[in-house]
mmCIF file of C-alpha atoms in Angstrom:
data_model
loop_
_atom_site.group_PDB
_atom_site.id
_atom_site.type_symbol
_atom_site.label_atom_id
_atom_site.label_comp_id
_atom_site.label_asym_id
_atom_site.label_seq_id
_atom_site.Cartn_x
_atom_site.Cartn_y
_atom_site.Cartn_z
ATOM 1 C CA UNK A 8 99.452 106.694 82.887
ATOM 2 C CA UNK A 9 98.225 107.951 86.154
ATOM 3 C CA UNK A 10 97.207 106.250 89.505
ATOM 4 C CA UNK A 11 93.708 105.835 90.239
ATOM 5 C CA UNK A 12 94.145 103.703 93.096
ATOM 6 C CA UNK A 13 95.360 105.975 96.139
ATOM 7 C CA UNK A 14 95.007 105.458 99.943
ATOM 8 C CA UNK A 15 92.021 107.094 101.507
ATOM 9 C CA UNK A 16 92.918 110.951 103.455
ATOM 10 C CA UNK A 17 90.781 109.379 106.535
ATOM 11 C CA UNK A 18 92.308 106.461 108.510
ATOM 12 C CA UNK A 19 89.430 105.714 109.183
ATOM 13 C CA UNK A 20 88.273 104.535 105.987
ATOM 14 C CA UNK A 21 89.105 100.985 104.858
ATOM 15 C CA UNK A 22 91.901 100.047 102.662
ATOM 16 C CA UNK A 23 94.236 97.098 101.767
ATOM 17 C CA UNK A 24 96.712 95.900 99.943
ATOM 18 C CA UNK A 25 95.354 94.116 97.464
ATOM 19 C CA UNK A 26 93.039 96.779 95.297
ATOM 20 C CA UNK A 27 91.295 94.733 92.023
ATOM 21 C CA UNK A 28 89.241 94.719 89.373
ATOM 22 C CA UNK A 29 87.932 98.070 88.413
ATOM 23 C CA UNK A 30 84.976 99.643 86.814
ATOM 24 C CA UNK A 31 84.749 103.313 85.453
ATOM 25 C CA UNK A 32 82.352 105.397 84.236
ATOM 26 C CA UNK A 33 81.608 109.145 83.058
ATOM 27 C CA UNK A 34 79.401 111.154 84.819
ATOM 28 C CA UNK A 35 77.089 114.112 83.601
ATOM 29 C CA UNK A 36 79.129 116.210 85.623
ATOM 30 C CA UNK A 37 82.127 116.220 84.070
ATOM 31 C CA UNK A 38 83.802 113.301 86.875
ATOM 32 C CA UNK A 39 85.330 110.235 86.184
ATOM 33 C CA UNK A 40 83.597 107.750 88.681
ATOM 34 C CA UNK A 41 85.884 104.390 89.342
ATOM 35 C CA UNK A 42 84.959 102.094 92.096
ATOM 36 C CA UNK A 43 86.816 98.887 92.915
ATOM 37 C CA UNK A 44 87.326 96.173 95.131
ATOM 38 C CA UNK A 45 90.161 96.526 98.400
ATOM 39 C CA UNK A 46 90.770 93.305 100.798
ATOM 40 C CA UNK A 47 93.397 91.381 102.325
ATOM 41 C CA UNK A 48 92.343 87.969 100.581
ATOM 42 C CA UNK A 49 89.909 87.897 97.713
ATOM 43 C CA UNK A 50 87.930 84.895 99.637
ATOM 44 C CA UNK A 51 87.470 86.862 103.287
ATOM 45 C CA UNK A 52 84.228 88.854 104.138
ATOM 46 C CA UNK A 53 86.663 91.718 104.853
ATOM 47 C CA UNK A 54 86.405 92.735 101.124
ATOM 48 C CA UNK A 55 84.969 96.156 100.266
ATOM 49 C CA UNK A 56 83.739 98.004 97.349
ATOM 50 C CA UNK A 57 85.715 101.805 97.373
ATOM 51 C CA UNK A 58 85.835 104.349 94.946
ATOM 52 C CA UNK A 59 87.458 107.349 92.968
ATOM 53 C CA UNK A 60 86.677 110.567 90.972
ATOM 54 C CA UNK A 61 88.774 112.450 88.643
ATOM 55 C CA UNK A 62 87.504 116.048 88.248
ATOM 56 C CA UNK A 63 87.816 118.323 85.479
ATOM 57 C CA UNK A 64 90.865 119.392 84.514
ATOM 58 C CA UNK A 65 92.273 117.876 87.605
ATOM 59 C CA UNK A 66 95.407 115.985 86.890
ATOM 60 C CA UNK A 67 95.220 113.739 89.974
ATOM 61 C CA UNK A 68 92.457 111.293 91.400
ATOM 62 C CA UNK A 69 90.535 111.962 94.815
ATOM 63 C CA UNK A 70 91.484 109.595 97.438
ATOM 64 C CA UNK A 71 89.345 106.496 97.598
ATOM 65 C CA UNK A 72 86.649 105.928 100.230
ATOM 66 C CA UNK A 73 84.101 103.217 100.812
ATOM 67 C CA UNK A 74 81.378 102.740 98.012
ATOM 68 C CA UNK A 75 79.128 99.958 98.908
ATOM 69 C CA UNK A 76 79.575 97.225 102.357
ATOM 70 C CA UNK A 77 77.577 94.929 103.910
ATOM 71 C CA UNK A 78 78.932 94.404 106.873
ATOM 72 C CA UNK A 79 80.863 90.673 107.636
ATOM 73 C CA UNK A 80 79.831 89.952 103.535
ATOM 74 C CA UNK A 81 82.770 89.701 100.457
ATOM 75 C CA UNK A 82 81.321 92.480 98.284
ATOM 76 C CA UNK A 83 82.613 90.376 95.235
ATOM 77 C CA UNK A 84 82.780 91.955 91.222
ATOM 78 C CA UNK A 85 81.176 95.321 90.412
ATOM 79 C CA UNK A 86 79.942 97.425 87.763
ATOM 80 C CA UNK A 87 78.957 101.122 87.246
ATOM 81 C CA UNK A 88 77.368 102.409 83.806
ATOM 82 C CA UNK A 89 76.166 105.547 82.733
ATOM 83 C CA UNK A 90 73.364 105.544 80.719
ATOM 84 C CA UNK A 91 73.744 108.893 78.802
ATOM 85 C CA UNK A 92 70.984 109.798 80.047
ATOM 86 C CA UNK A 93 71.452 110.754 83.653
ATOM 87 C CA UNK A 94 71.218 107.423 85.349
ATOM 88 C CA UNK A 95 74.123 105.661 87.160
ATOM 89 C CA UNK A 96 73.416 101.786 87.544
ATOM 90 C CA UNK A 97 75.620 99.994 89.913
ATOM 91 C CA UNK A 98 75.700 96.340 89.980
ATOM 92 C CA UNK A 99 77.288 94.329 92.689
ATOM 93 C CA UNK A 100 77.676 90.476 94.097
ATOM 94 C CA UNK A 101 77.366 89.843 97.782
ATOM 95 C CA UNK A 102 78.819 86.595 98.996
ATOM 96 C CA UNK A 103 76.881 84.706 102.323
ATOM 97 C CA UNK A 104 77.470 86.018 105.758
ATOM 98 C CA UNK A 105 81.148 85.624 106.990
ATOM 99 C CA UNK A 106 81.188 83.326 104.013
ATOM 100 C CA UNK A 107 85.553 83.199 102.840
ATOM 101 C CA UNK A 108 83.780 82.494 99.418
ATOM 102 C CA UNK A 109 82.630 84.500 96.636
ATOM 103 C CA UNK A 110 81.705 81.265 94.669
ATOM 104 C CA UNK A 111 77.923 81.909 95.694
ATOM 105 C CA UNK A 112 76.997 85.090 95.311
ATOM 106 C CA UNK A 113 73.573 87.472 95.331
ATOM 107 C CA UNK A 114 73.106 89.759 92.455
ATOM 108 C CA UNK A 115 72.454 93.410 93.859
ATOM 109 C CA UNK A 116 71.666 96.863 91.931
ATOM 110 C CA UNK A 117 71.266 100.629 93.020
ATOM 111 C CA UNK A 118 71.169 103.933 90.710
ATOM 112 C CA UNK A 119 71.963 107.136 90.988
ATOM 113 C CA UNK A 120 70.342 110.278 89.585
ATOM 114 C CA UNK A 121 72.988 112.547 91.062
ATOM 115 C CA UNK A 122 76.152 111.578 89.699
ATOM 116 C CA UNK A 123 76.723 109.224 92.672
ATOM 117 C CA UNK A 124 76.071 111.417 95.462
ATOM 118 C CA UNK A 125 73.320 109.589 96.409
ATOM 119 C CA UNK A 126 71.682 106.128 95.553
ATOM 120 C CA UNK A 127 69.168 103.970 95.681
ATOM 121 C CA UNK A 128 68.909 100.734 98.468
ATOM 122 C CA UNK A 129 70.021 97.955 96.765
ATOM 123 C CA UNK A 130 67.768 95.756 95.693
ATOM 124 C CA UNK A 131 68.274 91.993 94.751
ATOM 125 C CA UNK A 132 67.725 91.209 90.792
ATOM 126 C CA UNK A 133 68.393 87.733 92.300
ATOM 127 C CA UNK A 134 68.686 87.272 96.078
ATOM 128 C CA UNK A 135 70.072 83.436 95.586
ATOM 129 C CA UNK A 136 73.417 82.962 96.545
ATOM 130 C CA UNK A 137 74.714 81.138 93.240
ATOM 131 C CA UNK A 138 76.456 80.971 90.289
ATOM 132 C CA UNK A 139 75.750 83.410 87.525
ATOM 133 C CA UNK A 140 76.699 86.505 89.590
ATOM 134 C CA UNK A 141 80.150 87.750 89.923
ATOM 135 C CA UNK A 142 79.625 91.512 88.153
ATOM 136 C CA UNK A 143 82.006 92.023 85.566
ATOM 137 C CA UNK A 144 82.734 95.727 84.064
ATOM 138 C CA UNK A 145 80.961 96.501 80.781
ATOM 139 C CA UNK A 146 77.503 97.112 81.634
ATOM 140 C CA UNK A 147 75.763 98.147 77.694
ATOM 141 C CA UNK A 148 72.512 99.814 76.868
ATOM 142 C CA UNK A 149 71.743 98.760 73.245
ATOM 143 C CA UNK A 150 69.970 101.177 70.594
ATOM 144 C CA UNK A 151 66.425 99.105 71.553
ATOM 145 C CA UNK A 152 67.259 100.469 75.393
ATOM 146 C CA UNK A 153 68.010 97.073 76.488
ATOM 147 C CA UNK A 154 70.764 97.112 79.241
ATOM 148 C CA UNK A 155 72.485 94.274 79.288
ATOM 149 C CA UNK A 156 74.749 93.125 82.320
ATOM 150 C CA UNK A 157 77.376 90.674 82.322
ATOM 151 C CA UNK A 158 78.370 88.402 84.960
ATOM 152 C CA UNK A 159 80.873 85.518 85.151
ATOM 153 C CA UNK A 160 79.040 81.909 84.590
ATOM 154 C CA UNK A 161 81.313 79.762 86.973
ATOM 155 C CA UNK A 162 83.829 80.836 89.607
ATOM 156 C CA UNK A 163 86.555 78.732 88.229
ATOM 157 C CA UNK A 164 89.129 80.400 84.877
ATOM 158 C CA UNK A 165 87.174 78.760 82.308
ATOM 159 C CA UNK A 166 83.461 78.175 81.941
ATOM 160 C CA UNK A 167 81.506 81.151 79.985
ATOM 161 C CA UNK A 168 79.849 84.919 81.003
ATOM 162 C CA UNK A 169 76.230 84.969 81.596
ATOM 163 C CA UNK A 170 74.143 87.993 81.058
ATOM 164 C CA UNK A 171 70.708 89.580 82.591
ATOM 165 C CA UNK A 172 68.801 91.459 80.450
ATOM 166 C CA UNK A 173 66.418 94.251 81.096
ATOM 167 C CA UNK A 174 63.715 95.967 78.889
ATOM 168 C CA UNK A 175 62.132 98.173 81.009
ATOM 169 C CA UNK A 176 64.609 100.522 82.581
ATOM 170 C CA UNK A 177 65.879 98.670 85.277
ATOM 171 C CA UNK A 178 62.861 97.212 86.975
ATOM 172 C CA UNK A 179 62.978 93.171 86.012
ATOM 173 C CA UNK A 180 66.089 90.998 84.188
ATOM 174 C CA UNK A 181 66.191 87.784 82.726
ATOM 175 C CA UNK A 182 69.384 85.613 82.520
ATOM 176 C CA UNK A 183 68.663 83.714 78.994
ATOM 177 C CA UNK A 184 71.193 81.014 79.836
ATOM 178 C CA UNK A 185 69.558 79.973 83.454
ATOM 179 C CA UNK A 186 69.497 76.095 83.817
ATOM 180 C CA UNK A 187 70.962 75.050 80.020
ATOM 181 C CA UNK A 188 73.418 72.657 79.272
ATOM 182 C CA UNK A 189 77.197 73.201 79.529
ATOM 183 C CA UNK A 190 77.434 74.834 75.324
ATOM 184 C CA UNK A 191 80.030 73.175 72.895
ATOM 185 C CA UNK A 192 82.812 76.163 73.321
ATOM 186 C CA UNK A 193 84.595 75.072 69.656
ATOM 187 C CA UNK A 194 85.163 76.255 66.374
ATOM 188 C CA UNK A 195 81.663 76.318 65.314
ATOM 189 C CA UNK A 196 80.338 75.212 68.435
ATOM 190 C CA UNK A 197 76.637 76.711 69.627
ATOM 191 C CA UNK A 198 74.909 77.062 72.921
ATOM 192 C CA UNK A 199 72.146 78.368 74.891
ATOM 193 C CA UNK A 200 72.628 81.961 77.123
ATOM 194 C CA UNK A 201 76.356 81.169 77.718
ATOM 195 C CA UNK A 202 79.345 83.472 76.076
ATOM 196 C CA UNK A 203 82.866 81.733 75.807
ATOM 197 C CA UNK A 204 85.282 82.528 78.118
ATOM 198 C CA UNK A 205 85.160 84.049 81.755
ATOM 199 C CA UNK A 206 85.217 88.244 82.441
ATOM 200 C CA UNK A 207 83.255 88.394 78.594
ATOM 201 C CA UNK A 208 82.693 92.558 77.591
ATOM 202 C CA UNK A 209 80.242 92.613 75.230
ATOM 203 C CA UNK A 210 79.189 94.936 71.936
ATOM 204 C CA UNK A 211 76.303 95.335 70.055
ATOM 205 C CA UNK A 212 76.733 95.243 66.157
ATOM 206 C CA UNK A 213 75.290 97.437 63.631
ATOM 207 C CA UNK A 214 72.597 94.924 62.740
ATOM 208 C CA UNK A 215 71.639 94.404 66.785
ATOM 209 C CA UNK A 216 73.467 91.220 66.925
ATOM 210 C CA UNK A 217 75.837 90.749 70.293
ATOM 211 C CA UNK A 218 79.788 90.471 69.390
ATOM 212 C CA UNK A 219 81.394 89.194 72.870
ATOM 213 C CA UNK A 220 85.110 88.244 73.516
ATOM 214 C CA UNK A 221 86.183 86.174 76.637
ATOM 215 C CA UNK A 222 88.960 85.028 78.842
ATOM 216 C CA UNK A 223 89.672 81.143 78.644
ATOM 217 C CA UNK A 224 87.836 78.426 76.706
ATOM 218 C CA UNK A 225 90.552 79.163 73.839
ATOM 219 C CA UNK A 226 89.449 77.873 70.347
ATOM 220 C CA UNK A 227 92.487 76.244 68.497
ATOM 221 C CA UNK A 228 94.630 78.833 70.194
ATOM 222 C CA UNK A 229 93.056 81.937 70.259
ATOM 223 C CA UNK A 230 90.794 83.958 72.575
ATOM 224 C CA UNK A 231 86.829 82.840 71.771
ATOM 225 C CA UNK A 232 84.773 84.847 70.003
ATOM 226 C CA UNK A 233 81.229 84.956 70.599
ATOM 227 C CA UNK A 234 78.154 86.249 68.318
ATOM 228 C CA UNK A 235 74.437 85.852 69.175
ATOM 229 C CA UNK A 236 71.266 86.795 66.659
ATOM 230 C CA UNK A 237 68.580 86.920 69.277
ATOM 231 C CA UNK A 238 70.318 89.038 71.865
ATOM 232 C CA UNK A 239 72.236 85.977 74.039
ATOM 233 C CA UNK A 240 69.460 83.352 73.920
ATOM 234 C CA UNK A 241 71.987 81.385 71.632
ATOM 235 C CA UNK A 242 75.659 81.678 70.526
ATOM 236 C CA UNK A 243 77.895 80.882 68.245
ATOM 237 C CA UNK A 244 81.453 80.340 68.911
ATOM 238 C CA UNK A 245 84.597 80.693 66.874
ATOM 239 C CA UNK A 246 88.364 81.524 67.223
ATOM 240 C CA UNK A 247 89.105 85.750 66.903
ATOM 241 C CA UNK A 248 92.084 86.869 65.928
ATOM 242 C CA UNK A 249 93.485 87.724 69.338
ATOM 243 C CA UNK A 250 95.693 85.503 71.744
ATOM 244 C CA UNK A 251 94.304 84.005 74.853
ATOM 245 C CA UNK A 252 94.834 85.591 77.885
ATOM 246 C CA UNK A 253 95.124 84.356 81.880
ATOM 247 C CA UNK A 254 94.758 84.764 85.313
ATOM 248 C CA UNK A 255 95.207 88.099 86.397
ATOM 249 C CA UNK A 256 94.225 89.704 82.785
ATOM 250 C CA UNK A 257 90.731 90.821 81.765
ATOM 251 C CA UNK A 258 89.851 92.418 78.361
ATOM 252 C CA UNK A 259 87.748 95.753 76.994
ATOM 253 C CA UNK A 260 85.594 95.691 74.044
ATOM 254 C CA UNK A 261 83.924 99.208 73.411
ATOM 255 C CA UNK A 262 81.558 100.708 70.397
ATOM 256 C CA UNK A 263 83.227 104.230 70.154
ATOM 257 C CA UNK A 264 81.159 107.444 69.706
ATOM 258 C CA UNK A 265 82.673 107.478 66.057
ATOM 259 C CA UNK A 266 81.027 104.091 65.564
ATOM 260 C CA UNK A 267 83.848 101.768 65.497
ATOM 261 C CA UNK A 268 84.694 98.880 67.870
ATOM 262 C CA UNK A 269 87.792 99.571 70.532
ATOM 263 C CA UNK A 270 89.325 96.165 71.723
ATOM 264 C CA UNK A 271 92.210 96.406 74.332
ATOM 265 C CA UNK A 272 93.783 93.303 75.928
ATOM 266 C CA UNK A 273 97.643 91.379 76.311
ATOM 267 C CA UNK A 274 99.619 90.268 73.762
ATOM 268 C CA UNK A 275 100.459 86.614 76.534
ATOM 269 C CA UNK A 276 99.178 85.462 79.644
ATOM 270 C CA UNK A 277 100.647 86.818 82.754
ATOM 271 C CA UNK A 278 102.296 83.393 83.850
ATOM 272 C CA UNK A 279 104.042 82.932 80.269
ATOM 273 C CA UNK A 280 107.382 84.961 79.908
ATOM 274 C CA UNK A 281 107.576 88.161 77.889
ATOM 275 C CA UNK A 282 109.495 86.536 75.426
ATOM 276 C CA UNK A 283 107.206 83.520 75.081
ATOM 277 C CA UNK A 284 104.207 85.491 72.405
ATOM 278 C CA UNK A 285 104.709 88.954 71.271
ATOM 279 C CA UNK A 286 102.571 90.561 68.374
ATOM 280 C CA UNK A 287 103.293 92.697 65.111
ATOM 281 C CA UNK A 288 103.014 96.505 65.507
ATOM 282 C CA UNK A 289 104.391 99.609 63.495
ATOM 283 C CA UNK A 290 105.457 102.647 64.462
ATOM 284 C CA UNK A 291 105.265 106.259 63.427
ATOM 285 C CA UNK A 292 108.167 105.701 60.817
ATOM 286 C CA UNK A 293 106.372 103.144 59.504
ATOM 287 C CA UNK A 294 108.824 100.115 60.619
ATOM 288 C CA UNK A 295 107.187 97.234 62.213
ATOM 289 C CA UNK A 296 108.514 95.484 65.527
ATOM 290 C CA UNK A 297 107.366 92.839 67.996
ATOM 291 C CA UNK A 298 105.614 94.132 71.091
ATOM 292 C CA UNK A 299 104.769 92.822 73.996
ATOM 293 C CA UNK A 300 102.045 93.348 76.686
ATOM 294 C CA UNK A 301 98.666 95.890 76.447
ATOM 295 C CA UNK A 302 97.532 96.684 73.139
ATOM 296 C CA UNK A 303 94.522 98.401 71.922
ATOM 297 C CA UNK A 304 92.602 97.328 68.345
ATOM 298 C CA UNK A 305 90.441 99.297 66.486
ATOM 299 C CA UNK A 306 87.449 97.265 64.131
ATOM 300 C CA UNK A 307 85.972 99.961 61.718
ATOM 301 C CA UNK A 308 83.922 96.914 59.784
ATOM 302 C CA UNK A 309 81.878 95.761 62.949
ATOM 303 C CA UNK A 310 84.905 93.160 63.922
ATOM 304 C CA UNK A 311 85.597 91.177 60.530
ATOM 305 C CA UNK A 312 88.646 92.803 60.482
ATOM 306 C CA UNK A 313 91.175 94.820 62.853
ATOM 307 C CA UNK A 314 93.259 96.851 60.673
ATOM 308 C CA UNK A 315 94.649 99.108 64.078
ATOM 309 C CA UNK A 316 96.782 97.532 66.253
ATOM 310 C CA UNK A 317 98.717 99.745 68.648
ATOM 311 C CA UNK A 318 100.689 98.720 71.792
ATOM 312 C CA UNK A 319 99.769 100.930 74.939
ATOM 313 C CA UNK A 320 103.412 101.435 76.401
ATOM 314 C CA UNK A 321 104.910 105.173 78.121
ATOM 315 C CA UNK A 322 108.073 104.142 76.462
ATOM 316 C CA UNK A 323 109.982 104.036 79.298
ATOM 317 C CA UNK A 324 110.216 103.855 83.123
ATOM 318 C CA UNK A 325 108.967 101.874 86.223
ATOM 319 C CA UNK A 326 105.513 101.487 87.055
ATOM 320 C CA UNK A 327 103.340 99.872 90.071
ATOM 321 C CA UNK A 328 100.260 98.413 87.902
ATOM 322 C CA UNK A 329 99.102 97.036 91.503
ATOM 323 C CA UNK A 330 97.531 93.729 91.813
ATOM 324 C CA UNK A 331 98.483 90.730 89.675
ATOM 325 C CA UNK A 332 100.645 92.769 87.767
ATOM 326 C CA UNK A 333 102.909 94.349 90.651
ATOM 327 C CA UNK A 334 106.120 96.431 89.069
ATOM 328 C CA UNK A 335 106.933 96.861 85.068
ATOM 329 C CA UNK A 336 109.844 98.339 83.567
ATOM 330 C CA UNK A 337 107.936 100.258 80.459
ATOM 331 C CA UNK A 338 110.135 100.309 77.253
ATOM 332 C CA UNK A 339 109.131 101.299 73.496
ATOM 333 C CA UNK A 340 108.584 97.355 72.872
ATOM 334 C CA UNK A 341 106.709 96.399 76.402
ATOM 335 C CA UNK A 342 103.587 97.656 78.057
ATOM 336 C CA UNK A 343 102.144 96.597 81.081
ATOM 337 C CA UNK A 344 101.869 92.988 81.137
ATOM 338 C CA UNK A 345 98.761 92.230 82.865
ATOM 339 C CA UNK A 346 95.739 93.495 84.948
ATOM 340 C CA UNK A 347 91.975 93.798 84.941
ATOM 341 C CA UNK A 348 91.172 96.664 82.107
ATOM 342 C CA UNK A 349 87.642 98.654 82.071
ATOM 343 C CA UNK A 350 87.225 101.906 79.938
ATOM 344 C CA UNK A 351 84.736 104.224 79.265
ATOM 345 C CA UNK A 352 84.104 107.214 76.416
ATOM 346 C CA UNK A 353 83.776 110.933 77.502
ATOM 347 C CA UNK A 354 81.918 113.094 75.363
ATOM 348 C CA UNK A 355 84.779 114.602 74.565
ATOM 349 C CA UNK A 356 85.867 111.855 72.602
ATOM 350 C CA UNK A 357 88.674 110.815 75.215
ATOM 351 C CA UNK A 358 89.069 106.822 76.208
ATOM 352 C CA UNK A 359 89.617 106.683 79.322
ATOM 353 C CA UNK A 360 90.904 102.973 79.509
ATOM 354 C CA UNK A 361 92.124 101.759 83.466
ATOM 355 C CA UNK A 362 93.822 98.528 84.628
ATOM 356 C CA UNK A 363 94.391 97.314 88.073
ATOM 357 C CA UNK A 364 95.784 100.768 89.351
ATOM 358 C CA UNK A 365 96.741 102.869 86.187
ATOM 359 C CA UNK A 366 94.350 105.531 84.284
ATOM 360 C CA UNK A 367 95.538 105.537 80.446
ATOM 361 C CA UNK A 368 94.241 108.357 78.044
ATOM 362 C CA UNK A 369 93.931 108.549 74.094
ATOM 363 C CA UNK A 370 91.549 109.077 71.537
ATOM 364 C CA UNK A 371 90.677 107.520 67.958
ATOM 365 C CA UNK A 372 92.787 109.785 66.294
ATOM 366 C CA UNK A 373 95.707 109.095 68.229
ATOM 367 C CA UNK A 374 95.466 105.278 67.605
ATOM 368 C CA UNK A 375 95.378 105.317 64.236
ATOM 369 C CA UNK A 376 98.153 108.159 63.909
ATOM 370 C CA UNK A 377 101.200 106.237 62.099
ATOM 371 C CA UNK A 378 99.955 102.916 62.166
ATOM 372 C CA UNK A 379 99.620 101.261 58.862
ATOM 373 C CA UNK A 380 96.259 98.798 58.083
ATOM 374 C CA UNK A 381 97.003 95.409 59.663
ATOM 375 C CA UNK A 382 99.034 96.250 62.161
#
């Protein structure tokens, strides 16, 4: 893996020491766009919104610069999505004036037609400074052209993702689960416009039916699974496959251009030691071994099953995954142990999958290479 978090060239641009949870996206012109939030505390109004390219066939990132600021306002959870089409949405919360909050939060969006050399003003999709709003990475356009964006429900670790909707390109969103009950997040459990679990990525299913996976609100165990028939109104909730993750982690689920699902996430919370949870993997010689720390999963059946399971480690040597996750010593059995993951799908077939400060790079092919079905 490569950094994608580097200082800015200009001192005068603003940058601090804590850099967190990304969001990265392709753009028509060949760049890898990822933006991010940089502040001192994640509560102050200092917090900013800065960004990255990668270029092609460049081997290193640009150094960061400011995105998107309102002055004396925490610029709190972001998103940016290509469309395919040309269009770059960017979705963003904004906290109260010299609030030290970003428990209330306005919902803002801009788009670019330029590959993010210019914008749009933002514009609120909800200028209330509530719940409901803190932007989470994994923005979706499904094959109908709805574009769905998800946001975490509550501000606390456990709670549910909300999501707005939009059916006509961008102009007016609904957020199905607006004023309904708390839902029953158990085995079996429904409820109303609500996904299980915080920092919820989303997927749309071969039959137009929304697979989501979530952070907290474990079901007997496991990380909560989420499926909904009439695109989020209502939910059902059941216990994947996967183990829970915590504070400091956040999960990717992805339909691939081949058509498959791509899941990556951690094997154990941050907070629990190494030791504590590890999962079965195999490696090119066919002998299996417990790993711990980022994995990636590959669904070819529209997530019944998850035949691939491949830890993400270099094999060896020190790393700064910035953040939560601070230094990692990499070894053929650990991966980075935590951090906020986003990814996105060049044309050319490449995943380009990020955490808190590191850019990883693969493709189907490669994850399936030598690893047997089931693990």
């Amino acid at each position: 893996p490569i950094p994608f978090v580097l200082p800015p060239a200009d001192e005068g641009e603003p940058f601090y020491k804590h850099n967190h949870q990304p969001s990265i996206a392709w753009l028509p012109n060949g760049d890898l766009l990822a933006i991010w939030y940089s502040t001192r505390s994640e509560y102050g109004p200092v917090l900013t919104v800065v960004a990255s390219r990668l270029r092609p066939g460049k081997e290193t990132w640009d150094p960061c610069s400011e995105f998107f600021k309102a002055a004396d306002h925490n610029m709190h959870g972001s998103s940016i999505f290509h469309d395919g089409r040309g269009t770059i949405y960017h979705f963003n919360g904004m906290a109260p004036k010299a609030k030290a909050s970003w428990k209330q939060l306005a919902l803002l969006m801009r788009i670019s037609k330029d590959n993010g050399v210019t914008w749009t003003p933002p514009r609120a999709i909800d200028d209330r400074f509530t719940t409901r709003h803190q932007v989470i990475s994994g923005m979706l356009r499904t094959k109908d052209g709805v574009l769905i964006q998800n946001c975490d429900a509550v501000p606390g670790g456990s709670g549910g993702t909300a999501l707005h909707l939009c059916r006509d390109g961008g102009r007016t969103w609904v957020d199905p689960g607006k004023g309904k009950p708390r839902p029953d997040f158990t085995e079996g459990g429904k409820g109303e416009g609500t996904i299980a679990g915080i920092h919820a990525k989303v997927a749309e299913l071969s039959d137009g039916r929304l697979l989501a996976f979530g952070r907290g609100d474990a079901i007997d165990g496991s990380m909560p699974m989420s499926i909904s028939s009439d695109l989020g109104k209502t939910w059902t909730y059941r216990a994947s496959s996967f183990p829970p993750i915590g504070g400091g982690q956040r999960l990717v689920l992805k339909r691939l251009r081949e058509g498959s699902l791509f899941f990556a996430s951690f094997t154990s919370g941050r907070r629990q030691k190494p030791e504590a949870s590890g999962m079965t993997f195999t490696d090119p010689s066919g002998k299996t071994f417990t790993g711990h720390g980022l994995y990636a999963a590959v669904s070819f059946d529209d997530g019944k099953t998850w035949p691939v399971r491949k830890l993400l480690t270099p094999g060896e040597g020190e790393f700064d995954g910035g953040a939560w996750t601070k230094q990692f010593t990499a070894t053929p059995t650990r991966a980075e142990h935590a951090g906020y993951l986003a990814a996105t799908q060049t044309p050319d077939g490449v995943i380009h999958l990020i955490s808190s400060r590191l850019h990883y790079r693969f493709n189907l092919p490669w994850l399936v290479a030598g690893v047997s079905p089931g693990g």
